[in-house]
Amino acid sequence: MPTGETGNNRCGFLPLFLFLAAAVISAYSPVLKAGYTNWDDPAYTYENASLQAVSAANLKTIFCSFKNSQYYPVSELSFLLENALFGERAVVHHAGNLLLHCLNAWLVFIFLRSFSKKRNLSFIAALLWAVHPVNVESVAWIAERKQALYAFFYLAALTSYWLNLETGARKFYLAALALFIISLASKPAAVTFPLALLLLETGRACHNLPKIARRTAPFFACAALFTAISVWGQSSGGKILPAQAPALFSFYLLKALAPFNLSAVYPYWEMLAVFKTNAVLYTLPALAFTAAFIFAYRRNRPAAWGLAFFALHILPHVSLLTIGNMIAADRFLYLPAVGLIYALLETAEALAPAGRAKRAGLILSAALSVLLGAATFERTKVWTSSLTLWADTLEKFPLEPVANINIAEALVKAGRSGEAQAHYLTILKTNPGHKDALYSLGTLYGMANRHAMALPLLERALALDPANGPGWNNLGLVQQTLGRRAEARKAFLMATAVSPDYAPAYANLAANEAAQGQCSAAKAHHFQARRLGFTAGPLPGNCAEGGTGGVKRR
């Protein structure tokens, strides 16, 4: 997979960009027919009130608040601008992600070419990275916009910093600093950037440590500031994973080299069992990587640099925290894969003699890009909808709670409640105390008039999550249907206490009180329901004037 070119020929850049863009669009084209998934997409887009209009208040919310305990205002701002310019539609956000990935592929080429001075090798690296299946999650998942966005500014900042080293022009240094700050505001994962700068500095012949310290100090300061902001915003952490770090490193390395059986979710306990059962398989790759780095450092410094780039950007994800119930994620390979692909190409070029072997390498590179592109095309189809996404996950991990919960919600939305119940039952077989499954299944039973079965499920769910206002409301409806009016009233009162703005609870409480002749309280609660925007009908019994909105479940 040779390059053969080390010159500075700038001809033909537009055709190269168009070729990369065409490859990306071809590989990811199914995403343009995809909709939203129920995995964070609503909360990040159409359910996010601060993204519906450009205003000072919304901009303040975006830049002065955390989202899911994290700070990434630039990502939210990108959604806001898309909504303002093109309207709130899934295809708009998918097209935005696709455009970002095209630009990132181009930046990979520009950065590697600037660094290596090898145009052909850099282009092949960018092409293979652009169509690699591990990147599908970062492109096809709307809510993961932040991954591609932070990478865009990260790669641009790396390129600017290298140009500053090459030319001494201060404008490139200032551009690198500004781009880095924007990258940090896109996703906190950009805090690795100052270490990447040190890696860049090692690529130069002359190392002046005091100068390097002065040049990189502002970047370390910015990284420290955003790290502090992220830590401040964190409401909870995951499980620390030092013991699993070698196995996780091997896992990511194997996924990058052989992207098979990709999944939206890799469950913590199931993956730990896999690591223990296949201890050798998940130890040897990490050892082999270390040996390869040592060998490359002595014989092929560019390849060693690429391996170091991979390790630097993947290590935070293998030695720190899990993500909820997940131990790994494909999206974390988005930037690291750049270094690994570059290292492999540098190694191949060093091993391939001139002439036919180099031509064979080019043919092999083209064939590999087609194979990767075809795999990416198929993987992208998985992200068409919530149903396709979670069905794919359950093929690999049938008991995974997140997948079962989310596919059940999608099935309910599609009017297939019977199928949804089976997924909730699957969760409860392995985790009888899963509050979301208890609540959702209890609600479904209530809607199906299976009140006796709904009652214990809702009671157990609320014992685990007493702050669930809609849950108390649903429990009250079930109790009322079973003739337990006093208990129903207590449940409705609890709903109003924990969720003071939940109008259906006031309406149902008013109906309950009116049926028992408690007209004064009924009228007060009926008024509150209407004040909160709930449409009402007449109050039952002898209570004059007003009405209730009937029953409403979550």
Coordinates of C-alpha atoms in Angstrom, one line a residue:
M1 CA 0.0 0.0 0.0
P2 CA 2.6 2.4 -1.2
T3 CA 2.7 6.1 -1.7
G4 CA 5.8 6.8 -3.6
E5 CA 5.4 10.6 -3.4
T6 CA 7.1 12.9 -1.0
G7 CA 6.9 16.1 -2.8
N8 CA 4.7 19.2 -2.3
N9 CA 2.7 19.0 -5.5
R10 CA -0.6 20.7 -4.9
C11 CA -2.3 19.8 -8.1
G12 CA -5.4 17.7 -8.1
F13 CA -6.7 18.6 -4.6
L14 CA -10.2 19.2 -5.8
P15 CA -10.6 15.8 -7.5
L16 CA -9.1 14.1 -4.4
F17 CA -11.7 15.9 -2.2
L18 CA -14.5 15.0 -4.5
F19 CA -13.4 11.4 -4.6
L20 CA -13.3 11.2 -0.8
A21 CA -16.7 12.9 -0.5
A22 CA -18.2 10.5 -3.1
A23 CA -16.8 7.5 -1.2
V24 CA -18.2 8.7 2.1
I25 CA -21.7 9.5 0.6
S26 CA -21.8 6.1 -1.2
A27 CA -20.9 4.2 2.0
Y28 CA -23.2 6.1 4.3
S29 CA -26.1 6.8 1.8
P30 CA -28.6 4.7 3.8
V31 CA -28.5 7.2 6.6
L32 CA -30.2 9.8 4.5
K33 CA -33.3 7.6 4.6
A34 CA -33.1 7.1 8.3
G35 CA -35.2 8.7 11.0
Y36 CA -34.6 9.5 14.6
T37 CA -33.8 6.7 17.1
N38 CA -35.1 6.7 20.6
W39 CA -31.5 6.6 22.0
D40 CA -30.9 10.2 23.1
D41 CA -32.0 11.6 19.7
P42 CA -35.2 13.2 21.0
A43 CA -33.5 14.8 24.0
Y44 CA -30.8 16.2 21.8
T45 CA -33.1 17.5 19.1
Y46 CA -36.9 18.0 18.9
E47 CA -37.5 17.6 22.7
N48 CA -34.8 20.2 23.5
A49 CA -36.7 23.5 23.9
S50 CA -33.5 25.5 23.7
L51 CA -32.9 24.3 20.1
Q52 CA -36.2 25.4 18.7
A53 CA -35.4 29.1 18.0
V54 CA -32.3 31.4 18.0
S55 CA -32.7 33.7 20.9
A56 CA -30.6 35.2 23.7
A57 CA -32.4 33.0 26.3
N58 CA -31.7 29.8 24.3
L59 CA -28.1 30.7 23.7
K60 CA -27.7 31.4 27.4
T61 CA -29.2 27.9 28.2
I62 CA -26.9 26.2 25.7
F63 CA -23.7 27.9 26.9
C64 CA -24.4 28.0 30.6
S65 CA -25.8 24.6 31.4
F66 CA -24.9 20.9 31.3
K67 CA -26.6 18.2 29.1
N68 CA -26.6 14.8 30.7
S69 CA -24.0 16.0 33.1
Q70 CA -21.7 17.0 30.3
Y71 CA -20.7 20.3 28.7
Y72 CA -20.8 20.5 24.9
P73 CA -22.5 23.8 23.8
V74 CA -21.0 23.8 20.3
S75 CA -22.7 20.5 19.5
E76 CA -26.0 21.9 20.7
L77 CA -25.4 25.1 18.8
S78 CA -24.9 23.1 15.6
F79 CA -28.4 21.6 16.0
L80 CA -29.9 25.0 16.7
L81 CA -28.4 26.5 13.5
E82 CA -29.6 23.5 11.5
N83 CA -33.1 23.9 12.9
A84 CA -33.1 27.6 12.1
L85 CA -31.9 27.2 8.6
F86 CA -33.5 24.0 7.4
G87 CA -36.2 23.1 10.0
E88 CA -36.3 20.3 12.5
R89 CA -36.1 17.1 10.5
A90 CA -34.1 14.0 10.9
V91 CA -32.7 14.1 7.4
V92 CA -31.2 17.6 8.1
H93 CA -29.3 16.3 11.1
H94 CA -28.2 13.2 9.2
A95 CA -26.9 15.3 6.3
G96 CA -25.1 17.5 8.8
N97 CA -23.3 14.5 10.3
L98 CA -22.5 13.2 6.8
L99 CA -21.0 16.6 5.8
L100 CA -18.9 16.7 8.9
H101 CA -17.5 13.2 8.2
C102 CA -16.6 14.3 4.6
L103 CA -14.8 17.3 6.0
N104 CA -13.1 15.1 8.6
A105 CA -11.9 12.7 6.0
W106 CA -10.4 15.7 4.1
L107 CA -8.7 17.0 7.3
V108 CA -7.2 13.5 7.9
F109 CA -5.7 13.7 4.5
I110 CA -4.5 17.3 4.9
F111 CA -3.0 16.7 8.4
L112 CA -1.2 13.5 7.4
R113 CA 0.1 15.0 4.2
S114 CA 1.4 18.0 6.1
F115 CA 3.0 15.8 8.7
S116 CA 4.4 13.0 6.5
K117 CA 4.9 14.8 3.2
K118 CA 3.5 11.8 1.5
R119 CA 0.4 12.7 -0.5
N120 CA -0.6 9.2 -1.8
L121 CA -0.1 7.5 1.5
S122 CA -2.1 10.2 3.3
F123 CA -4.9 10.0 0.8
I124 CA -5.2 6.2 1.1
A125 CA -5.2 6.5 4.9
A126 CA -8.0 9.1 4.7
L127 CA -10.0 7.0 2.3
L128 CA -9.7 3.8 4.4
W129 CA -10.5 5.7 7.6
A130 CA -13.5 7.5 5.9
V131 CA -15.2 4.2 5.0
H132 CA -14.3 2.2 8.0
P133 CA -17.3 0.5 9.7
V134 CA -16.3 1.5 13.3
N135 CA -17.2 5.1 12.3
V136 CA -20.8 4.3 11.5
E137 CA -22.0 5.0 15.0
S138 CA -20.4 8.5 15.0
V139 CA -22.0 9.4 11.7
A140 CA -25.4 7.6 11.7
W141 CA -26.3 8.4 15.3
I142 CA -27.8 11.9 15.4
A143 CA -27.2 12.4 19.1
E144 CA -23.5 11.6 18.6
R145 CA -22.9 14.7 16.5
K146 CA -20.5 15.8 19.2
Q147 CA -18.0 13.0 18.2
A148 CA -17.6 14.1 14.5
L149 CA -17.8 17.8 15.5
Y150 CA -15.1 17.7 18.1
A151 CA -12.9 15.6 15.7
F152 CA -13.3 18.3 13.0
F153 CA -11.9 21.1 15.2
Y154 CA -9.4 18.7 16.8
L155 CA -7.9 17.7 13.4
A156 CA -8.0 21.3 12.2
A157 CA -6.2 22.4 15.3
L158 CA -3.5 19.7 14.9
T159 CA -2.9 20.8 11.3
S160 CA -2.7 24.4 12.3
Y161 CA -0.2 23.7 15.1
W162 CA 2.0 21.6 12.7
L163 CA 1.9 24.5 10.2
N164 CA 3.1 26.8 13.0
L165 CA 6.0 24.4 13.7
E166 CA 6.8 24.3 10.0
T167 CA 6.5 28.0 9.2
G168 CA 6.8 29.8 12.5
A169 CA 3.8 31.9 11.5
R170 CA 2.0 33.0 14.7
K171 CA -1.4 33.0 13.0
F172 CA -1.3 29.2 12.8
Y173 CA -0.5 29.0 16.5
L174 CA -3.4 31.3 17.4
A175 CA -5.7 29.4 15.1
A176 CA -4.7 26.1 16.7
L177 CA -5.5 27.5 20.2
A178 CA -8.9 28.8 19.1
L179 CA -9.8 25.6 17.3
F180 CA -8.8 23.5 20.3
I181 CA -11.1 25.6 22.6
I182 CA -14.0 25.0 20.1
S183 CA -13.2 21.3 20.1
L184 CA -13.3 21.2 23.9
A185 CA -16.7 22.9 23.8
S186 CA -17.9 20.3 21.3
K187 CA -16.9 17.3 23.5
P188 CA -14.7 17.1 26.6
A189 CA -12.8 14.2 25.0
A190 CA -10.7 16.8 23.3
V191 CA -8.6 17.2 26.5
T192 CA -6.1 14.8 25.0
F193 CA -5.0 17.5 22.5
P194 CA -2.0 18.8 24.5
L195 CA -0.6 15.3 24.7
A196 CA -1.1 15.0 20.9
L197 CA 0.9 18.2 20.6
L198 CA 3.8 16.6 22.5
L199 CA 3.5 13.7 20.1
L200 CA 3.7 16.1 17.2
E201 CA 6.8 17.7 18.7
T202 CA 8.5 14.4 18.7
G203 CA 8.1 14.3 14.9
R204 CA 10.6 17.1 14.6
A205 CA 14.3 16.7 14.4
C206 CA 15.1 19.4 17.0
H207 CA 13.6 19.2 20.5
N208 CA 13.9 22.3 22.6
L209 CA 12.1 21.4 25.9
P210 CA 11.7 24.9 27.3
K211 CA 10.2 26.1 24.0
I212 CA 7.9 23.1 23.8
A213 CA 6.8 23.8 27.4
R214 CA 6.0 27.4 26.6
R215 CA 4.3 26.5 23.3
T216 CA 2.0 23.9 24.9
A217 CA 1.3 25.6 28.2
P218 CA -1.8 27.5 27.1
F219 CA -3.2 24.2 25.6
F220 CA -2.7 22.4 28.9
A221 CA -4.3 25.2 30.8
C222 CA -7.4 25.1 28.6
A223 CA -7.6 21.3 28.9
A224 CA -7.4 21.6 32.7
L225 CA -10.1 24.2 32.8
F226 CA -12.5 22.1 30.7
T227 CA -11.6 19.0 32.7
A228 CA -12.6 20.9 35.9
I229 CA -15.9 22.0 34.2
S230 CA -16.7 18.4 33.2
V231 CA -15.9 17.0 36.7
W232 CA -18.1 19.7 38.2
G233 CA -21.0 18.7 35.9
Q234 CA -20.7 15.0 36.5
S235 CA -23.6 13.8 38.7
S236 CA -22.4 10.2 38.8
G237 CA -19.6 8.1 37.5
G238 CA -19.2 4.6 36.2
K239 CA -17.0 1.7 37.3
I240 CA -13.3 2.3 37.3
L241 CA -11.6 -0.3 35.0
P242 CA -7.9 -0.6 35.6
A243 CA -8.0 -4.4 35.8
Q244 CA -9.8 -4.6 32.4
A245 CA -7.6 -2.1 30.6
P246 CA -5.4 -4.6 28.7
A247 CA -8.5 -6.6 27.6
L248 CA -10.3 -3.4 26.6
F249 CA -7.3 -2.2 24.7
S250 CA -7.2 -5.5 22.8
F251 CA -10.9 -5.3 22.2
Y252 CA -10.6 -1.9 20.5
L253 CA -7.5 -3.0 18.6
L254 CA -9.3 -6.1 17.2
K255 CA -12.4 -4.1 16.3
A256 CA -10.3 -1.6 14.4
L257 CA -8.4 -4.4 12.6
A258 CA -11.4 -6.7 12.0
P259 CA -14.7 -4.7 12.4
F260 CA -17.1 -7.7 12.8
N261 CA -20.0 -8.0 15.1
L262 CA -20.3 -4.3 15.8
S263 CA -22.9 -3.3 18.3
A264 CA -24.5 -0.2 19.6
V265 CA -24.1 -1.5 23.1
Y266 CA -21.5 -3.8 24.7
P267 CA -22.9 -4.7 28.1
Y268 CA -20.6 -4.5 31.1
W269 CA -21.1 -7.9 32.7
E270 CA -21.4 -9.8 29.5
M271 CA -18.2 -8.4 28.1
L272 CA -16.4 -9.0 31.3
A273 CA -17.4 -12.7 31.0
V274 CA -16.1 -12.7 27.4
F275 CA -12.8 -11.2 28.5
K276 CA -12.4 -13.9 31.2
T277 CA -13.4 -16.8 29.0
N278 CA -11.0 -15.7 26.3
A279 CA -8.2 -14.3 28.4
V280 CA -5.5 -15.2 25.9
L281 CA -7.3 -13.7 23.0
Y282 CA -7.8 -10.4 24.8
T283 CA -4.2 -10.3 26.2
L284 CA -2.0 -11.1 23.3
P285 CA -3.1 -8.2 21.0
A286 CA -2.1 -5.6 23.7
L287 CA 1.2 -7.4 24.1
A288 CA 1.7 -7.6 20.4
F289 CA 0.9 -3.9 20.0
T290 CA 3.5 -3.0 22.6
A291 CA 6.1 -5.2 20.9
A292 CA 5.2 -3.6 17.5
F293 CA 5.6 -0.1 18.9
I294 CA 9.1 -0.9 20.4
F295 CA 10.2 -2.4 17.1
A296 CA 8.8 0.4 15.0
Y297 CA 10.3 3.0 17.3
R298 CA 13.7 1.6 16.4
R299 CA 13.1 0.9 12.7
N300 CA 10.2 3.0 11.5
R301 CA 9.5 6.1 13.4
P302 CA 6.5 7.3 11.4
A303 CA 4.8 3.9 12.0
A304 CA 5.7 4.2 15.7
W305 CA 4.1 7.7 15.7
G306 CA 0.9 6.3 14.3
L307 CA 0.7 3.6 16.9
A308 CA 1.4 6.1 19.6
F309 CA -1.4 8.3 18.2
F310 CA -3.8 5.3 18.4
A311 CA -2.8 4.5 22.0
L312 CA -3.0 8.1 23.2
H313 CA -6.6 8.5 22.0
I314 CA -7.9 5.1 23.0
L315 CA -6.3 4.9 26.5
P316 CA -8.8 7.3 28.2
H317 CA -11.5 4.9 27.2
V318 CA -9.9 1.7 28.5
S319 CA -8.5 2.9 31.8
L320 CA -11.1 5.3 33.2
L321 CA -14.8 4.8 33.5
T322 CA -17.6 2.7 31.9
I323 CA -20.5 4.4 30.2
G324 CA -23.5 3.5 32.4
N325 CA -24.0 -0.2 31.9
M326 CA -21.7 -0.3 28.9
I327 CA -18.0 -1.2 28.9
A328 CA -17.1 0.0 25.4
A329 CA -18.4 1.8 22.3
D330 CA -17.5 1.9 18.6
R331 CA -17.5 5.7 18.6
F332 CA -14.4 5.8 20.7
L333 CA -12.4 4.5 17.8
Y334 CA -13.3 7.5 15.6
L335 CA -10.0 9.4 16.1
P336 CA -7.7 6.5 17.3
A337 CA -8.3 4.7 14.0
V338 CA -6.5 7.5 12.1
G339 CA -3.2 6.6 13.9
L340 CA -3.6 2.9 13.4
I341 CA -4.4 3.1 9.7
Y342 CA -1.5 5.5 9.2
A343 CA 0.9 3.1 11.1
L344 CA -0.2 0.1 9.0
L345 CA 0.3 2.0 5.7
E346 CA 3.8 3.3 6.8
T347 CA 4.7 -0.3 7.6
A348 CA 3.4 -1.6 4.3
E349 CA 5.3 1.0 2.4
A350 CA 8.5 0.2 4.2
L351 CA 8.1 -3.5 3.4
A352 CA 7.1 -3.1 -0.2
P353 CA 9.9 -2.8 -2.7
A354 CA 9.6 -0.5 -5.7
G355 CA 7.8 -1.5 -8.9
R356 CA 5.2 -4.2 -9.1
A357 CA 4.8 -4.6 -5.3
K358 CA 3.8 -1.0 -5.0
R359 CA 1.3 -1.3 -7.8
A360 CA -0.1 -4.4 -6.1
G361 CA -0.3 -2.4 -2.9
L362 CA -2.4 0.3 -4.6
I363 CA -4.7 -2.4 -6.0
L364 CA -5.0 -4.0 -2.5
S365 CA -5.7 -0.6 -1.0
A366 CA -8.5 0.0 -3.5
A367 CA -10.0 -3.5 -2.9
L368 CA -9.8 -2.9 0.9
S369 CA -11.6 0.4 0.6
V370 CA -14.4 -1.2 -1.4
L371 CA -14.8 -4.0 1.2
L372 CA -14.8 -1.6 4.1
G373 CA -17.3 0.7 2.2
A374 CA -19.6 -2.2 1.6
A375 CA -19.5 -3.2 5.3
T376 CA -20.1 0.4 6.3
F377 CA -23.1 0.6 3.9
E378 CA -24.6 -2.5 5.5
R379 CA -23.9 -1.3 9.0
T380 CA -25.4 2.1 8.3
K381 CA -28.8 0.3 7.6
V382 CA -28.9 -0.8 11.2
W383 CA -29.4 2.8 12.2
T384 CA -32.5 3.3 10.1
S385 CA -34.9 3.3 13.0
S386 CA -35.1 2.4 16.7
L387 CA -36.6 -1.0 15.7
T388 CA -33.7 -1.9 13.4
L389 CA -31.0 -0.6 15.8
W390 CA -32.2 -2.5 18.8
A391 CA -33.1 -5.7 16.9
D392 CA -29.5 -5.8 15.7
T393 CA -28.2 -5.3 19.3
L394 CA -30.4 -8.0 20.6
E395 CA -29.0 -10.4 18.0
K396 CA -25.7 -10.1 19.8
F397 CA -26.9 -9.6 23.4
P398 CA -30.4 -10.9 23.8
L399 CA -30.6 -10.0 27.5
E400 CA -29.2 -6.5 27.2
P401 CA -31.5 -4.2 29.3
V402 CA -31.0 -0.9 27.3
A403 CA -31.8 -2.7 24.0
N404 CA -34.8 -4.4 25.5
I405 CA -36.2 -1.3 27.0
N406 CA -35.7 0.8 23.9
I407 CA -37.1 -1.7 21.5
A408 CA -40.1 -2.1 23.7
E409 CA -40.7 1.7 23.7
A410 CA -40.4 1.6 19.9
L411 CA -42.8 -1.3 19.7
V412 CA -45.4 0.5 21.9
K413 CA -45.1 3.6 19.7
A414 CA -45.7 1.4 16.6
G415 CA -48.8 -0.1 18.2
R416 CA -47.2 -3.5 19.0
S417 CA -47.7 -3.5 22.7
G418 CA -48.0 -7.3 22.9
E419 CA -44.4 -7.7 21.6
A420 CA -43.2 -4.9 23.9
Q421 CA -44.5 -6.8 26.9
A422 CA -42.2 -9.7 26.0
H423 CA -39.1 -7.5 26.1
Y424 CA -40.0 -6.1 29.5
L425 CA -40.5 -9.6 30.8
T426 CA -37.1 -10.6 29.5
I427 CA -35.5 -7.8 31.6
L428 CA -37.4 -8.8 34.7
K429 CA -36.4 -12.4 34.5
T430 CA -32.8 -11.4 34.9
N431 CA -33.3 -8.2 36.9
P432 CA -36.6 -8.3 38.9
G433 CA -35.8 -4.9 40.4
H434 CA -35.4 -3.0 37.1
K435 CA -37.6 0.0 37.8
D436 CA -38.1 1.1 34.2
A437 CA -39.2 -2.3 33.1
L438 CA -41.5 -2.6 36.1
Y439 CA -43.1 0.8 35.5
S440 CA -43.5 0.3 31.7
L441 CA -44.9 -3.2 31.9
G442 CA -47.3 -2.1 34.7
T443 CA -48.4 0.8 32.6
L444 CA -49.0 -1.4 29.6
Y445 CA -51.0 -3.9 31.7
G446 CA -53.1 -0.9 32.9
M447 CA -53.8 0.3 29.4
A448 CA -54.8 -3.3 28.5
N449 CA -57.3 -3.4 31.4
R450 CA -55.2 -6.0 33.2
H451 CA -55.4 -4.0 36.4
A452 CA -54.7 -6.8 38.9
M453 CA -51.5 -7.5 37.1
A454 CA -50.5 -3.9 36.8
L455 CA -51.0 -3.0 40.5
P456 CA -48.0 -4.9 42.0
L457 CA -45.7 -3.9 39.2
L458 CA -46.4 -0.2 39.6
E459 CA -46.1 -0.5 43.4
R460 CA -42.7 -2.1 43.1
A461 CA -41.6 0.5 40.5
L462 CA -42.6 3.4 42.8
A463 CA -40.9 1.8 45.8
L464 CA -37.7 2.0 43.7
D465 CA -38.4 5.4 42.2
P466 CA -40.8 7.4 44.4
A467 CA -40.1 10.6 42.4
N468 CA -42.0 9.3 39.4
G469 CA -45.0 11.6 39.2
P470 CA -46.6 9.9 36.1
G471 CA -46.1 6.6 37.8
W472 CA -48.1 7.7 40.9
N473 CA -50.8 8.9 38.5
N474 CA -50.9 5.6 36.7
L475 CA -51.0 3.7 40.1
G476 CA -54.0 5.9 41.1
L477 CA -55.8 5.1 37.9
V478 CA -55.3 1.4 38.5
Q479 CA -56.4 1.6 42.1
Q480 CA -59.5 3.6 41.1
T481 CA -60.5 1.1 38.5
L482 CA -60.2 -1.6 41.1
G483 CA -62.5 0.3 43.4
R484 CA -59.9 1.5 45.9
R485 CA -60.8 5.2 45.8
A486 CA -59.0 6.2 49.0
E487 CA -55.7 4.6 47.9
A488 CA -56.2 6.2 44.5
R489 CA -56.5 9.6 46.0
K490 CA -53.3 9.1 48.0
A491 CA -51.5 8.1 44.8
F492 CA -52.8 11.2 42.9
L493 CA -51.7 13.4 45.8
M494 CA -48.3 11.9 45.6
A495 CA -48.2 12.5 41.9
T496 CA -48.9 16.2 42.4
A497 CA -46.4 16.4 45.3
V498 CA -43.4 15.0 43.3
S499 CA -44.5 16.5 39.9
P500 CA -46.3 19.8 40.7
D501 CA -46.6 20.7 37.0
Y502 CA -48.0 17.3 35.9
A503 CA -51.6 18.4 34.9
P504 CA -53.2 14.9 34.4
A505 CA -52.6 14.1 38.1
Y506 CA -54.7 17.2 39.2
A507 CA -57.4 16.3 36.7
N508 CA -57.6 12.7 38.0
L509 CA -57.5 13.8 41.6
A510 CA -60.3 16.3 40.9
A511 CA -62.4 13.5 39.4
N512 CA -61.7 11.2 42.3
E513 CA -62.7 13.8 44.9
A514 CA -65.8 14.8 43.0
A515 CA -67.0 11.2 42.9
Q516 CA -66.6 11.1 46.6
G517 CA -68.5 14.4 47.1
Q518 CA -65.4 16.4 48.1
C519 CA -66.5 19.3 45.9
S520 CA -64.3 22.1 47.3
A521 CA -61.1 20.1 46.9
A522 CA -62.3 18.8 43.5
K523 CA -62.9 22.3 42.2
A524 CA -59.5 23.5 43.4
H525 CA -57.6 20.7 41.8
H526 CA -59.7 21.0 38.6
F527 CA -58.8 24.6 38.4
Q528 CA -55.1 23.7 38.8
A529 CA -55.3 21.2 36.0
R530 CA -56.9 23.8 33.7
R531 CA -54.3 26.4 34.7
L532 CA -51.6 23.9 33.6
G533 CA -53.2 23.6 30.2
F534 CA -55.3 20.4 30.6
T535 CA -58.5 20.3 28.6
A536 CA -61.4 19.5 30.9
G537 CA -64.9 18.0 30.8
P538 CA -67.6 18.3 33.5
L539 CA -66.9 17.2 37.0
P540 CA -68.9 14.1 38.0
G541 CA -71.4 13.9 40.9
N542 CA -73.0 17.0 42.5
C543 CA -70.0 19.2 42.1
A544 CA -71.1 22.2 40.0
E545 CA -69.1 23.9 37.3
G546 CA -65.9 22.7 35.7
G547 CA -64.7 19.3 34.7
T548 CA -61.9 16.9 34.5
G549 CA -59.8 15.8 31.6
G550 CA -60.5 12.2 32.3
V551 CA -57.6 9.8 32.7
K552 CA -54.2 10.2 31.0
R553 CA -51.3 7.9 31.3
R554 CA -47.7 8.7 30.7

